[in-house]
mmCIF file of C-alpha atoms in Angstrom:
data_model
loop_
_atom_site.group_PDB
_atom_site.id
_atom_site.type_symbol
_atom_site.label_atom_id
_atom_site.label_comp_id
_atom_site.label_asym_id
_atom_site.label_seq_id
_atom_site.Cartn_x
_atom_site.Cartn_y
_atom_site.Cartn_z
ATOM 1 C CA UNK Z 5 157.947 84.771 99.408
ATOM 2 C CA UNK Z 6 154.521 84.695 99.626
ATOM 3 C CA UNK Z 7 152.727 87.189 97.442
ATOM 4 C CA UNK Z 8 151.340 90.178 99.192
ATOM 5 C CA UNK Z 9 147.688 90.811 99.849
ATOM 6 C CA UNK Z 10 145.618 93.068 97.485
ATOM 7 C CA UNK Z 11 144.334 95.837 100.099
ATOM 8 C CA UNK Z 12 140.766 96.581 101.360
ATOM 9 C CA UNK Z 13 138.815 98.508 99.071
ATOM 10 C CA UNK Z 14 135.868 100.362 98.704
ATOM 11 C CA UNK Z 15 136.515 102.361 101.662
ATOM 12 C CA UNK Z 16 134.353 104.736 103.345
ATOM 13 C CA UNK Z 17 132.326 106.137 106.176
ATOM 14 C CA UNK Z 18 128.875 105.761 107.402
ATOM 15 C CA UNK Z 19 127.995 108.915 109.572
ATOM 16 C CA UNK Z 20 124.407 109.628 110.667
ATOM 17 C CA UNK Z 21 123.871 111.522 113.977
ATOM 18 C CA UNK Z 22 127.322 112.004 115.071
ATOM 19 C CA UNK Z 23 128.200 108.252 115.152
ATOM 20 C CA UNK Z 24 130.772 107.053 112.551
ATOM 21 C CA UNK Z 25 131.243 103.447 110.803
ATOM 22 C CA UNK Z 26 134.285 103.185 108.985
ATOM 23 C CA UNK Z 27 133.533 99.953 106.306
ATOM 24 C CA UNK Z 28 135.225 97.871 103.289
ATOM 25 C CA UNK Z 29 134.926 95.300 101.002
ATOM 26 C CA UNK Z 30 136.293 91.710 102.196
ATOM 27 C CA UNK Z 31 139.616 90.747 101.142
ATOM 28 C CA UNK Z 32 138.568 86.999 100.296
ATOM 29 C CA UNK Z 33 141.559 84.390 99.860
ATOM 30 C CA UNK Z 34 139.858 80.729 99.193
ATOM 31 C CA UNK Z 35 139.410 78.846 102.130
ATOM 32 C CA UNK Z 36 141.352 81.466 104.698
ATOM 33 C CA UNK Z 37 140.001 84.326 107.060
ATOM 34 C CA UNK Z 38 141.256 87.703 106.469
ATOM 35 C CA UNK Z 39 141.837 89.922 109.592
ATOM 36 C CA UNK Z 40 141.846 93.931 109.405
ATOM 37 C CA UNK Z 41 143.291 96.508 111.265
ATOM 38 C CA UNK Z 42 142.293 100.318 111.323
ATOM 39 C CA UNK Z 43 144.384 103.337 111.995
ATOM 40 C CA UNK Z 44 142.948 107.105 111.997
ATOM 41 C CA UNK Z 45 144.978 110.292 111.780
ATOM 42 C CA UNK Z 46 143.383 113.842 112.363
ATOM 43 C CA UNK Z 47 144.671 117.205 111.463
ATOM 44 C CA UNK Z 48 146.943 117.506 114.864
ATOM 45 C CA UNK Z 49 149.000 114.238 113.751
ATOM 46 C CA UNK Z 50 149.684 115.344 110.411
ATOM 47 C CA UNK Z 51 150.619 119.330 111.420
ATOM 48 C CA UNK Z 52 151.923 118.802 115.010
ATOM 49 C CA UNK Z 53 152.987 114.906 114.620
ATOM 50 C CA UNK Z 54 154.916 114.198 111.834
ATOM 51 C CA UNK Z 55 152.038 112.567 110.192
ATOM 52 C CA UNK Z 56 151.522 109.858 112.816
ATOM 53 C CA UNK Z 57 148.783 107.143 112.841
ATOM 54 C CA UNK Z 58 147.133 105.563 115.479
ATOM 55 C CA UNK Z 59 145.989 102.265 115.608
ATOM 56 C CA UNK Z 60 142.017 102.082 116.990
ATOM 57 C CA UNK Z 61 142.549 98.318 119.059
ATOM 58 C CA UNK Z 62 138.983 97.552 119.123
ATOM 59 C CA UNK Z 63 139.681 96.987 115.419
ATOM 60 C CA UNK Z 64 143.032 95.147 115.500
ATOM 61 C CA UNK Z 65 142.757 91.907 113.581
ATOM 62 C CA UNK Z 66 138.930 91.750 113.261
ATOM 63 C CA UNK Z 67 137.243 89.502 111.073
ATOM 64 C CA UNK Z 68 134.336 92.297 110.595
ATOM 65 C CA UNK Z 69 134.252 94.828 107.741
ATOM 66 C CA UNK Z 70 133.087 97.580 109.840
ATOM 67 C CA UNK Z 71 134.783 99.700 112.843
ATOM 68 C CA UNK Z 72 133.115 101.905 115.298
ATOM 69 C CA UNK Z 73 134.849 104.918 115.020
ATOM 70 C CA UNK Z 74 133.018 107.658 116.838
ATOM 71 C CA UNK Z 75 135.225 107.152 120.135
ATOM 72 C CA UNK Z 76 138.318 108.808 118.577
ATOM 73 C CA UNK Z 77 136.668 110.539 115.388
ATOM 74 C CA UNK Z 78 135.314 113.328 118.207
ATOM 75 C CA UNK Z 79 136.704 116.509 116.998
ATOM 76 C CA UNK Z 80 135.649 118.702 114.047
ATOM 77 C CA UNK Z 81 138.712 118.442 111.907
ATOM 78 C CA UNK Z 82 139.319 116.511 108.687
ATOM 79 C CA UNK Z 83 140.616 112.916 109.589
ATOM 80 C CA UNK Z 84 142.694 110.217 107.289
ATOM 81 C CA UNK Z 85 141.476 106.529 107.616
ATOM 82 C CA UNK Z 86 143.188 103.466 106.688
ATOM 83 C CA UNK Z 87 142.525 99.737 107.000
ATOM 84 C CA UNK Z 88 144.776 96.958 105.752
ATOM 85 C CA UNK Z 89 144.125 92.969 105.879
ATOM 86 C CA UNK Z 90 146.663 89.838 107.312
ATOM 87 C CA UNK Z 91 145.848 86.508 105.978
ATOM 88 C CA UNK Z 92 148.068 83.855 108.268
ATOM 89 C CA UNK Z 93 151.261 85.434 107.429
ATOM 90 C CA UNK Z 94 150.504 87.748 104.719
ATOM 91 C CA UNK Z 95 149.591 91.391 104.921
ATOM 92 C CA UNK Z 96 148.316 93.732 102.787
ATOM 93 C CA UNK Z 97 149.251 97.493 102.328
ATOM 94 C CA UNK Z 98 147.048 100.213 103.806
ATOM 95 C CA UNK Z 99 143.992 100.926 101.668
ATOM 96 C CA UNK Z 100 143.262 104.570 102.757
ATOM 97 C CA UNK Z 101 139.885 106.111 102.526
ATOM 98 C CA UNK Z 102 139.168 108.756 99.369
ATOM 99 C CA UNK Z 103 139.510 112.026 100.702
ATOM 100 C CA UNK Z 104 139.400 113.170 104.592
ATOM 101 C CA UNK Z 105 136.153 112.510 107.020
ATOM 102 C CA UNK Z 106 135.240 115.425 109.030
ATOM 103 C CA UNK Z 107 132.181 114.823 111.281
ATOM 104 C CA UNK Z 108 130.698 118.335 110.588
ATOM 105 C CA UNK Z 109 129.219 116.258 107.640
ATOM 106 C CA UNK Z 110 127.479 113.191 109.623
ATOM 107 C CA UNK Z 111 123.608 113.233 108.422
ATOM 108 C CA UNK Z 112 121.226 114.444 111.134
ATOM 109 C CA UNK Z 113 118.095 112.500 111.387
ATOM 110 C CA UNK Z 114 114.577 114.267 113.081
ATOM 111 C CA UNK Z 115 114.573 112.432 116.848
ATOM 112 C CA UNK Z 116 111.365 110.000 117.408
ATOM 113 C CA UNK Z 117 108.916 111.615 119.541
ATOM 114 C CA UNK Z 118 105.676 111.380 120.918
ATOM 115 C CA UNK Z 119 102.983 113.663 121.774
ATOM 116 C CA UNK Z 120 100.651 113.691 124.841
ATOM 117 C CA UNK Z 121 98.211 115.732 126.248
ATOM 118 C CA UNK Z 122 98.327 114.860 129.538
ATOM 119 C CA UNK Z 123 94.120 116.715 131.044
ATOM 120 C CA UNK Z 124 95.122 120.358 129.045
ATOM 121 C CA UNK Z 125 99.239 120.114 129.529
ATOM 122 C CA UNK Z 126 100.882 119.507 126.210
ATOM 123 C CA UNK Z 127 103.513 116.751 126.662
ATOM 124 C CA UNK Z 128 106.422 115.392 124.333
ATOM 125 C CA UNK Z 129 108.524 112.945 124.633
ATOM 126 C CA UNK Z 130 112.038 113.291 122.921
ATOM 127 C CA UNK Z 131 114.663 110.398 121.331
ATOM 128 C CA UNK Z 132 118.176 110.722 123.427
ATOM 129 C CA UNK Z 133 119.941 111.084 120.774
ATOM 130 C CA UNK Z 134 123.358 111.956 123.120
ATOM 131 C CA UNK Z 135 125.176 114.441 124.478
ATOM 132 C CA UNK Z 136 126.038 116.474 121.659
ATOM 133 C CA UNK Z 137 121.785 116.662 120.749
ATOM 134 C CA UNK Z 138 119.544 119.665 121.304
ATOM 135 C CA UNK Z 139 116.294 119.721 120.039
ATOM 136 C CA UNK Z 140 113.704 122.980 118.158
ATOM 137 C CA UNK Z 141 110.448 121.874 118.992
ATOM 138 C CA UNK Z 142 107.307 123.422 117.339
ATOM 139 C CA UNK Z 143 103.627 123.684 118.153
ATOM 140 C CA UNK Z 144 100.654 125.743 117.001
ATOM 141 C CA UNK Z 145 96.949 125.106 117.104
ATOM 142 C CA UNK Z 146 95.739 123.260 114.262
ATOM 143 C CA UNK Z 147 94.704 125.430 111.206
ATOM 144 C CA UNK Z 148 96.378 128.420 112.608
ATOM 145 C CA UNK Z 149 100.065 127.915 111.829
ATOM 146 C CA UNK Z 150 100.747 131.526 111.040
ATOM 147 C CA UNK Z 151 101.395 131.606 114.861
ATOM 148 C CA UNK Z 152 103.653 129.109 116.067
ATOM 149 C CA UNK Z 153 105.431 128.584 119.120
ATOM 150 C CA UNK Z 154 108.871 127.328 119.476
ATOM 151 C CA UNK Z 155 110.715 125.496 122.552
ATOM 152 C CA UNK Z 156 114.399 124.757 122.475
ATOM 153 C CA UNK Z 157 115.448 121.671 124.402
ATOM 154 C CA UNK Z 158 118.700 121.542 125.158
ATOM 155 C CA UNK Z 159 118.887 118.254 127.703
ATOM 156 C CA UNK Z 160 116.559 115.521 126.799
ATOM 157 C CA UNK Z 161 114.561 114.648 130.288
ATOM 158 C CA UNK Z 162 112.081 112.108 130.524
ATOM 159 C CA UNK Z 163 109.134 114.194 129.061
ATOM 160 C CA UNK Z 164 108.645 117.996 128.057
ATOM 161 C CA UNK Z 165 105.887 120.564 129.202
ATOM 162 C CA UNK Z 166 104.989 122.286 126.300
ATOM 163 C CA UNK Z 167 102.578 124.305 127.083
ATOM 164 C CA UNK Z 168 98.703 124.120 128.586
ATOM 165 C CA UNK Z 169 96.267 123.124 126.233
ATOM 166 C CA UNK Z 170 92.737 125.401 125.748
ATOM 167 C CA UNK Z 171 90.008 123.047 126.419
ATOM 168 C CA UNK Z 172 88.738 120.977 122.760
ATOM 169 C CA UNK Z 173 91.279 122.862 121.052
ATOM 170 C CA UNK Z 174 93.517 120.709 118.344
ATOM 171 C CA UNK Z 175 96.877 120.993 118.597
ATOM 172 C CA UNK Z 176 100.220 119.791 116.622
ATOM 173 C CA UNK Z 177 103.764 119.104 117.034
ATOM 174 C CA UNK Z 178 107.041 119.007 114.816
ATOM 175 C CA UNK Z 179 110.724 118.281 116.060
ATOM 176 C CA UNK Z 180 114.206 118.465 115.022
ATOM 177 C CA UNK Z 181 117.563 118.180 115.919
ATOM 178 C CA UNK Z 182 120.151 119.874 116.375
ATOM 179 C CA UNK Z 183 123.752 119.497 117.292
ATOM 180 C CA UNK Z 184 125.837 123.093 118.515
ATOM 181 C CA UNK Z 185 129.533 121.548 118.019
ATOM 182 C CA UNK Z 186 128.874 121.716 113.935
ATOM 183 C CA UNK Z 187 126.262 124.242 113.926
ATOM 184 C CA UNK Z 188 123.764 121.776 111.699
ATOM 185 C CA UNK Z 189 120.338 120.807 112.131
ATOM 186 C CA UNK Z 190 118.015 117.630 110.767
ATOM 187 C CA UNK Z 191 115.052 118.462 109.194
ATOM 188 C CA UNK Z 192 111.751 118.436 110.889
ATOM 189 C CA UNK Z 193 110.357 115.313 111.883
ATOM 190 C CA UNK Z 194 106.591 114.433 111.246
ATOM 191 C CA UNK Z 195 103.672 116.310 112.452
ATOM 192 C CA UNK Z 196 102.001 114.796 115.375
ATOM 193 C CA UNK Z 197 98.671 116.660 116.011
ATOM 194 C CA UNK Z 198 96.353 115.743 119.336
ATOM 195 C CA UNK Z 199 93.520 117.482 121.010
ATOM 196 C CA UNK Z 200 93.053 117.598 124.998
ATOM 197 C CA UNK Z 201 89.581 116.847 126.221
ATOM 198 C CA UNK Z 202 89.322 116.731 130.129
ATOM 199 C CA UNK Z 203 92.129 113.811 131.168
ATOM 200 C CA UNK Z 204 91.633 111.736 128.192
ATOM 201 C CA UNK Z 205 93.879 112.863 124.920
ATOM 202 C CA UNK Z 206 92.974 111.791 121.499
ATOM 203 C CA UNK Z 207 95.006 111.148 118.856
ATOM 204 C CA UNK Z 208 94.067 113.114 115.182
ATOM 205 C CA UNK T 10 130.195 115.864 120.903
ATOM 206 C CA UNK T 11 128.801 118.098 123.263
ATOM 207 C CA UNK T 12 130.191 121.414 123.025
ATOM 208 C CA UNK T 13 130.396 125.009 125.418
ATOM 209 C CA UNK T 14 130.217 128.417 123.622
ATOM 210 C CA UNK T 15 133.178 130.741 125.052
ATOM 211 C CA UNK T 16 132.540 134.207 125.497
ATOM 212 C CA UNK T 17 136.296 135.532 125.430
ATOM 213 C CA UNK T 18 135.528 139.577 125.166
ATOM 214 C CA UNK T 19 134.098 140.219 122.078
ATOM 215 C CA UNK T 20 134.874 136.459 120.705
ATOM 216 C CA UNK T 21 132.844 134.024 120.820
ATOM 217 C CA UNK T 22 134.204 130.246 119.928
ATOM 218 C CA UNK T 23 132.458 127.133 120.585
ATOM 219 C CA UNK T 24 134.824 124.411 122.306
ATOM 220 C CA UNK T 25 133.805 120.707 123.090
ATOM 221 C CA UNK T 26 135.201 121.461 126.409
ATOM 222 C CA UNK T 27 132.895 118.194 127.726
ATOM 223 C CA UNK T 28 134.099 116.038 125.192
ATOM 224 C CA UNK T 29 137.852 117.156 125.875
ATOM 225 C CA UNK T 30 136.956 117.063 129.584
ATOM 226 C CA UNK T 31 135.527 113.585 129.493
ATOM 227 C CA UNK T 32 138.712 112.036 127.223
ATOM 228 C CA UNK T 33 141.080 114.091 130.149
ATOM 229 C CA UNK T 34 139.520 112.393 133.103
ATOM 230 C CA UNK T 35 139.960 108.868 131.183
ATOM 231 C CA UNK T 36 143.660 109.550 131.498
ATOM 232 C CA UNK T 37 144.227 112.044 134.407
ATOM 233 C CA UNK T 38 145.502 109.676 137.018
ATOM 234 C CA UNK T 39 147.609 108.074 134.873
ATOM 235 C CA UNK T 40 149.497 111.072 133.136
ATOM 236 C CA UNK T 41 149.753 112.705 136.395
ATOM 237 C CA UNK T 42 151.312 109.334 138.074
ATOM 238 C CA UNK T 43 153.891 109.933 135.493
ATOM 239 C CA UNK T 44 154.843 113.544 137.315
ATOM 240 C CA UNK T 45 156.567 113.262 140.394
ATOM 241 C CA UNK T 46 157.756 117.043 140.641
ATOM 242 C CA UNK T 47 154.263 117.960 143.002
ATOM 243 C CA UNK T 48 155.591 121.175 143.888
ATOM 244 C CA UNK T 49 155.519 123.247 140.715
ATOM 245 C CA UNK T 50 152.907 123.927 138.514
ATOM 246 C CA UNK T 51 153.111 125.006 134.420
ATOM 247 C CA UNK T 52 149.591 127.164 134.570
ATOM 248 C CA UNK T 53 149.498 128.303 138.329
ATOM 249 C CA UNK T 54 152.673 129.995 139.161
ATOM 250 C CA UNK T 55 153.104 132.267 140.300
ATOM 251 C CA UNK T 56 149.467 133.474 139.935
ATOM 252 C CA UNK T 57 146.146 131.569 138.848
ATOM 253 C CA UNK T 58 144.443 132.146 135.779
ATOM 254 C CA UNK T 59 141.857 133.287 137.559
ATOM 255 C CA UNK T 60 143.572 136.116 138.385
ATOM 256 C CA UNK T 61 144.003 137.440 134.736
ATOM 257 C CA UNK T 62 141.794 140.139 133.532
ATOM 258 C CA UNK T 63 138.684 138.933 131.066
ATOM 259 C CA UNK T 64 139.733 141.328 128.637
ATOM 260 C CA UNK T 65 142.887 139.125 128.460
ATOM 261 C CA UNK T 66 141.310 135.872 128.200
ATOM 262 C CA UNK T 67 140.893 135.518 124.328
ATOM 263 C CA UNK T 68 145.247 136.189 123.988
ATOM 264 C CA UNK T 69 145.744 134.041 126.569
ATOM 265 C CA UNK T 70 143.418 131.149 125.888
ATOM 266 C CA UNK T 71 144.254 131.246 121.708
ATOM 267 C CA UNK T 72 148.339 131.407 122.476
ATOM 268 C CA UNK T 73 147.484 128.546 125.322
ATOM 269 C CA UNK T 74 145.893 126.137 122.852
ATOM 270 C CA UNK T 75 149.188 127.015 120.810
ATOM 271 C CA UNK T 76 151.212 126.033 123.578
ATOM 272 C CA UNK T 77 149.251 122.901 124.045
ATOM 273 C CA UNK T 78 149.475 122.149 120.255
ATOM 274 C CA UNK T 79 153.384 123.168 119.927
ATOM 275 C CA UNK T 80 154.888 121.789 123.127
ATOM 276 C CA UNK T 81 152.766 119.928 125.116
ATOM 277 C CA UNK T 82 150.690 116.724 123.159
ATOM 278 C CA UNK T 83 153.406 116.024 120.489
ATOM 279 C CA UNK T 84 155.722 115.216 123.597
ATOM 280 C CA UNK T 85 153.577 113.297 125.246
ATOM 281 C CA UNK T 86 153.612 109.843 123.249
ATOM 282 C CA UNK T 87 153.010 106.630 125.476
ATOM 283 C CA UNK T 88 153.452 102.926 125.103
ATOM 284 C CA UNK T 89 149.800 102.736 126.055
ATOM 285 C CA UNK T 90 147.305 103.501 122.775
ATOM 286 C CA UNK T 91 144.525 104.273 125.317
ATOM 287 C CA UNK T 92 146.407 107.289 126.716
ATOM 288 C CA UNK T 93 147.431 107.978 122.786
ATOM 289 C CA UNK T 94 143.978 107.685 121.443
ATOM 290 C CA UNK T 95 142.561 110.502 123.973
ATOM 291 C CA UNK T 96 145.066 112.490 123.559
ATOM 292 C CA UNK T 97 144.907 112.073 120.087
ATOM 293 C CA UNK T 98 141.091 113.819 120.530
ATOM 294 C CA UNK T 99 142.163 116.654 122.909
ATOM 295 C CA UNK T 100 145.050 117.597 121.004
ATOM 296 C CA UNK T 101 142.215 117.623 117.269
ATOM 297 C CA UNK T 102 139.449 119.580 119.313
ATOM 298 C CA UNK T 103 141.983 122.007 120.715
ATOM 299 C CA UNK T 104 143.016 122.407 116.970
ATOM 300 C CA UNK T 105 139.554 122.640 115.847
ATOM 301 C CA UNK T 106 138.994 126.086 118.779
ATOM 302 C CA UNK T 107 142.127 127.461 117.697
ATOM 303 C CA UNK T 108 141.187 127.411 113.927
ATOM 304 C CA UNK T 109 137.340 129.117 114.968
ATOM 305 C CA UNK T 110 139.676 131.474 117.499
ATOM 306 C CA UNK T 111 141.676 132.424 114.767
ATOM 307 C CA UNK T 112 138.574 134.354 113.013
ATOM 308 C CA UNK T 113 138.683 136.480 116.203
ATOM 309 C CA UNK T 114 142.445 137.530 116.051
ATOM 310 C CA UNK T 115 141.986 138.343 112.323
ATOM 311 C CA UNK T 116 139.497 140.780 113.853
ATOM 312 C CA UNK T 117 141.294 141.877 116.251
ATOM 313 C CA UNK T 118 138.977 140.279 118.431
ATOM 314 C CA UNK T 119 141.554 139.133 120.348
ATOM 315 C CA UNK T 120 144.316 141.472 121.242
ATOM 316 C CA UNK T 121 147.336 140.988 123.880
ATOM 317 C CA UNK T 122 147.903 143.357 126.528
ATOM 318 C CA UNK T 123 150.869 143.874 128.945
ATOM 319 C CA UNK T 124 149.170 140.968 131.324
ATOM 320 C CA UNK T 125 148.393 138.591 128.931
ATOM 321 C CA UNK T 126 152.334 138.554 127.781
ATOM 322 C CA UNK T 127 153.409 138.265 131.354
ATOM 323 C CA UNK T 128 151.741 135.820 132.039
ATOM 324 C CA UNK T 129 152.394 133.635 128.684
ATOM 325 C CA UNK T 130 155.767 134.258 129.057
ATOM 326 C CA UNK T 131 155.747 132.937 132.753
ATOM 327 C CA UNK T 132 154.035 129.887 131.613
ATOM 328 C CA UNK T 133 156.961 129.708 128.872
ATOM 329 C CA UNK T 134 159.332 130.119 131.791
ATOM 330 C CA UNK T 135 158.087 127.388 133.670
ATOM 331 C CA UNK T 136 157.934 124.823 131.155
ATOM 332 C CA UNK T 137 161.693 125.550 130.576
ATOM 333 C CA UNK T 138 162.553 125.431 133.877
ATOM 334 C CA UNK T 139 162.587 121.270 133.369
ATOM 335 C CA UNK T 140 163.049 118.943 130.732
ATOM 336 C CA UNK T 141 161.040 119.019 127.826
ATOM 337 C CA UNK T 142 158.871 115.405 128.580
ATOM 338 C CA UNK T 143 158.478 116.316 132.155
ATOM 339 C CA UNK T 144 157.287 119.855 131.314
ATOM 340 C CA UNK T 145 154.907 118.694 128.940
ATOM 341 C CA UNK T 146 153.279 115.582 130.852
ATOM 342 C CA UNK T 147 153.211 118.036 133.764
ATOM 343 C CA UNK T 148 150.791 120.752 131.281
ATOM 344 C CA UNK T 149 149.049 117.845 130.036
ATOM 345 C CA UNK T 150 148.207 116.726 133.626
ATOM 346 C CA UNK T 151 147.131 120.735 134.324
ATOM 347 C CA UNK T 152 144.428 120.516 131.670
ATOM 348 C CA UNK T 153 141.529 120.678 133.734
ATOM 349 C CA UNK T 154 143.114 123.705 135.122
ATOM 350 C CA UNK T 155 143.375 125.516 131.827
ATOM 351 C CA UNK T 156 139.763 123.662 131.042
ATOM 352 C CA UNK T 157 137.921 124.918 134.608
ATOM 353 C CA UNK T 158 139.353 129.003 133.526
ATOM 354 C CA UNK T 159 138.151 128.748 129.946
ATOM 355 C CA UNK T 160 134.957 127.789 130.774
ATOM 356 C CA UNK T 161 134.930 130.177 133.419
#
């Protein structure tokens, strides 16, 4: 009987931003190709359904050592993971990942933006970061950040009015993210500070 | 993960209600091709949610996501893991509002009045009134009902 395969290890999950990478380390067998499969479980399957797993079939016999798993990973509940490897006819056990992934714990990036002063109207333009994104957006005139105005944005259109700029005045920018479903936000992004002059803006 | 904030009286519960309606609509068609009874409805009869009072809407939508949890998803298993996978992240986010709803009962946020148990138990009646798959493919194919009063 052949022997059986050692399972994946060093299993675990890349988050950032609400999308999910489950990965492993290669099961290597000299001069074969090792195929893995992934199955996920949330909290319903093991309270409601008798602890069932369900395959994900974008990752059924892959050759890869990373599955996309943000499709079914969507809710915020603790989830089991599991990957095993086949080798021609051999097959590994399941090599489950440490501990539960729940995606109130993805790492939330600031979203790329870009400031424009558009004549005296204080533009930005905002990173779609998806559907589950809202953004805190901060501005204040340069040197005077004890007052500080704040914009939240909660769809991501093509550009943002922020506000209309006093004539040779400097002003600055600062953005983060923030996603409702888990109540977390990123920290700010960088400081992007302009000044409107007539129709042509100038960068600081 | 987009998500809604639910104002249910005094509770207030955030629910991906896009996310869960997005996953529903991938499968709609098909789980309701798989109910041929067209004439009687799990949610609807004899009276629409929307007829319920809002003070009643926090009972009746936390003991609804129980019925959904209890009765309706684990019976619903198909041969196709599409249909499995969604319902797979319906059945997790509803768990995921129950849990948050849950504060609110502790706090008697969320009390049941005459209506509310009426109407639960009518719901109850009609999903005994057929056979456990059929009554439970049937609520899953009425989700957008239940989804189109919570967000209401």
């Amino acid at each position: 009987e052949d022997a059986l395969l050692p399972a994946p290890q060093n299993i675990s999950v890349l988050s950032t931003n609400m999308k999910h990478f489950l990965t492993w380390s290669p099961v290597t067998v000299q001069g074969e190709t090792a195929r893995y499969s992934v199955e996920f479980q949330g909290e319903y399957e093991r309270e409601y359904a008798n602890d069932s797993w369900i395959p994900i079939c974008e990752c059924s016999l892959i050759a890869s050592t990373v599955c996309n798993i943000t499709e079914d990973i969507s809710a915020t509940v603790a989830y089991n993971l599991r990957v095993r490897a086949d080798v021609g006819a051999r097959r590994s056990e399941w090599g489950t990942l440490k501990g539960f992934f729940n995606p109130i714990t993805t790492s939330l990036t600031p979203p790329l933006m870009k400031a424009i002063a558009d004549g005296y109207h204080l533009l930005l333009e905002l990173e779609d970061m998806g559907p589950a994104f809202q953004f805190c957006v901060l501005y204040w005139k340069k040197d005077q950040e004890s007052t500080m105005w704040q914009k939240l944005v909660k769809k991501v259109s093509s550009v943002v009015h922020l506000d209309t700029m006093e004539g040779g005045a400097d002003y600055c920018v600062k953005a983060q993210s923030y996603v409702e479903a888990i109540n977390r936000s990123s920290s700010f992004s960088q400081t992007q500070c302009l000044r409107a002059q007539g129709d042509r803006s100038m960068w600081l | 993960l987009g998500s809604k904030v639910l104002h249910l009286g005094h509770c207030r519960v955030s629910l991906s209600s896009p996310e869960i309606r997005a996953g529903f609509n991938a499968i709609k068609a098909n789980i309701q091709a798989r109910d041929p009874i067209r004439t009687l409805s799990i949610l609807s009869h004899p009276h629409s949610l929307h007829k319920v009072k809002s003070s009643d809407r926090c009972c009746i939508t936390h003991h609804l996501l129980d019925f959904y949890m209890d009765k309706v998803f684990r019976h619903c298993k198909t041969e196709d893991p599409f249909i499995d996978r969604r319902i797979s992240s319906i059945a997790n986010s509803f768990l995921s509002a129950r849990r948050k709803l849950e504060q609110c009962h502790l706090q008697n946020q969320c009390a049941c009045g005459q209506e509310s148990r009426e109407k639960l138990t009518q719901v109850l009646a009609n999903y005994a009134a057929l056979n456990v798959t059929s009554a439970a493919i049937k609520s899953l194919g009425e989700l957008d009902i239940l989804l189109d009063w919570v967000e209401k």
